[in-house]
């Protein structure tokens, strides 16, 4: 098969400037070269069919006909050599540690504000700051147990942090399923390729969750709390519960009595020690947060504050992945850890500051403007690609609510050979590694590489036409 | 086990069984239609009417279709998603229940059900209904039977398994009663039934339950309405007879509670025990005429009560209402 294509103009993951494959891609390059297009198509179709039959799907909202889709999977893996990974691992560890120290601080003394590193108004206006968490210490002072930090690479191939997902990062089931699929598609080649395993993620997750238990027990009862079968990530919730061998529960399955949380079973109530909750703070407990929530458990927050149940992630972590707070993470690293940040942020302007607002409005057509509290690629303006009217419209929104937006220089994300329309072509990618924080910090060697399947598109979200790749972290450098 | 999981296992099993039974009924009605000499759509509908009545679906059918034709009934019973007991709706509901508890069931179970769902969803409804594609019905029957086999050999035979058995046996017992109902409605509908056609209809009833051969084996007699009732209600060995189903149901129910079958520990066990006794001590005379019709109705009502008591006892039906908790604030 022909793999080479015009790779100029962007940083290409596989090809050097001179067109040669990078050393760590040499193996897969040679393997795919020997395949005919027909053989490749056959593997691809087998993979798609197996994903569909297994029901490895996500739900697309507002699409009546087929609400369940498979997350498109590209057979060409993304490969990261060992040395590069070591650097990422250190950078990500540094970040999750700093974010947790930040959360502990702002829900207690708020020294970082008093010392003038972060303006008080950032917290005061943050939608996800939870006053209910003030002066409460979760077990082991860990707030973000599970983090999915989005990384991208710029023109020079330098890694940048795009955002930290410190609430309920999703996608980890695809990381595992993609690996399983890949092993089946290349049963002879895979074992020789020196890839580090990610398949123990569920074990590590369970260990992390048990560590979050406030109750003294050798074997705490863990359950996954899901919004239910219609949630777009339901497959993942089920997948993780099954792999960990714990119950998956919905709000209706739980009840709080005397500040303890119980599951309703066929033989009565059973106490729960830790909930891996995949429900946003807002819906967690209708007594504490949104009254109209039917997904949550009345009294859960009270039980949490009483120290009778552990929640992962903790309540109120949203303030740490607010896109405005994001800008201060490098400062946090210096402040709490007295270290230089290993992974830089993307250059960002904060329109809530007068001079940044002026700059943003003047240069809106050259910037990427994002809503500070949206996810999934919604509420976003890509200036260089937008029409005049769209830019003007967005400028109005920013002017009206400057705190709700950030502006960034557009990064021409790195490209990766991806099979589209019967041939390989470059498509933009990002990377979401998964970090667990329990008795120690563990960064899974791999992650979810998302790829924007539409030509030229920079949006990799599954809800917006994105696909995914298996991510290979090599034991060695090539 | 979570109440909700028990509920989903029960309904997953019940809906699969229901889908299989509807397929059997549709399939068999088509086979009888082939025996009928006048094959106009209108005459065709006369064959379907008793079936629609016994399923309690006649009014819904009329509200959804302008024309009472064989084609429309087939579409209604097989594909129509507005009919909650169409084959498609049942399979979708079974799969939805399975999806809710995917972490609890074996992946083979899920994949079989998911494949079946995709098969029915992608089938060409027009082709199936107009050409009468027996292969289509056969494939569904085989899948549901495969599903049962997979449960048997991949799902641990503990608590969850018993809920599956309960769902299946309640549904099966109910559908056997309803198949017998069709005979009652047939007799009422048409005073001068021609004998050959009646024999064909009776044979169809047996075939609908896969019971033709077993019946011949037990009685080696001509198909006779009373004998068929005896066979389908009271046979101790035929797996789809009502007595056999409720006995299996009783066994599973007591396996759940751990209470011996000589006693009962809750209302659903008491009702089931009573129903078993009622059938066990019925005689051929109890099945005759309107007395027999009444008995069948009673069994159907008993089964509905048993299901509702089970739900109250084990599946959180009405135990706890989060809304009530909220108003305290």
PDB file of C-alpha atoms in Angstrom, chain A residues 101-102 105-106 109-120 123 328 331-332 334-337:
ATOM      1  CA  UNK A 101      -2.707  21.079  45.863  1.00  0.00           C
ATOM      2  CA  UNK A 102      -4.542  23.975  44.268  1.00  0.00           C
ATOM      3  CA  UNK A 105      -5.777  25.276  49.000  1.00  0.00           C
ATOM      4  CA  UNK A 106      -8.767  27.057  47.490  1.00  0.00           C
ATOM      5  CA  UNK A 109      -6.996  28.784  53.279  1.00  0.00           C
ATOM      6  CA  UNK A 110      -6.801  30.148  49.722  1.00  0.00           C
ATOM      7  CA  UNK A 111      -3.140  31.073  50.138  1.00  0.00           C
ATOM      8  CA  UNK A 112      -2.616  31.248  46.396  1.00  0.00           C
ATOM      9  CA  UNK A 113      -5.162  34.066  46.253  1.00  0.00           C
ATOM     10  CA  UNK A 114      -3.801  35.814  49.308  1.00  0.00           C
ATOM     11  CA  UNK A 115      -0.328  35.684  47.805  1.00  0.00           C
ATOM     12  CA  UNK A 116      -1.665  37.326  44.653  1.00  0.00           C
ATOM     13  CA  UNK A 117      -0.926  34.475  42.237  1.00  0.00           C
ATOM     14  CA  UNK A 118      -4.535  33.963  41.213  1.00  0.00           C
ATOM     15  CA  UNK A 119      -7.042  36.828  41.331  1.00  0.00           C
ATOM     16  CA  UNK A 120      -9.908  36.305  43.761  1.00  0.00           C
ATOM     17  CA  UNK A 123     -12.679  31.830  41.879  1.00  0.00           C
ATOM     18  CA  UNK A 328      -2.726  29.644  35.920  1.00  0.00           C
ATOM     19  CA  UNK A 331       1.944  29.464  38.042  1.00  0.00           C
ATOM     20  CA  UNK A 332       0.519  26.826  40.376  1.00  0.00           C
ATOM     21  CA  UNK A 334       5.883  27.152  40.465  1.00  0.00           C
ATOM     22  CA  UNK A 335       3.931  28.206  43.536  1.00  0.00           C
ATOM     23  CA  UNK A 336       3.170  24.828  45.109  1.00  0.00           C
ATOM     24  CA  UNK A 337       6.032  22.705  43.836  1.00  0.00           C
TER      25      UNK A 337
END
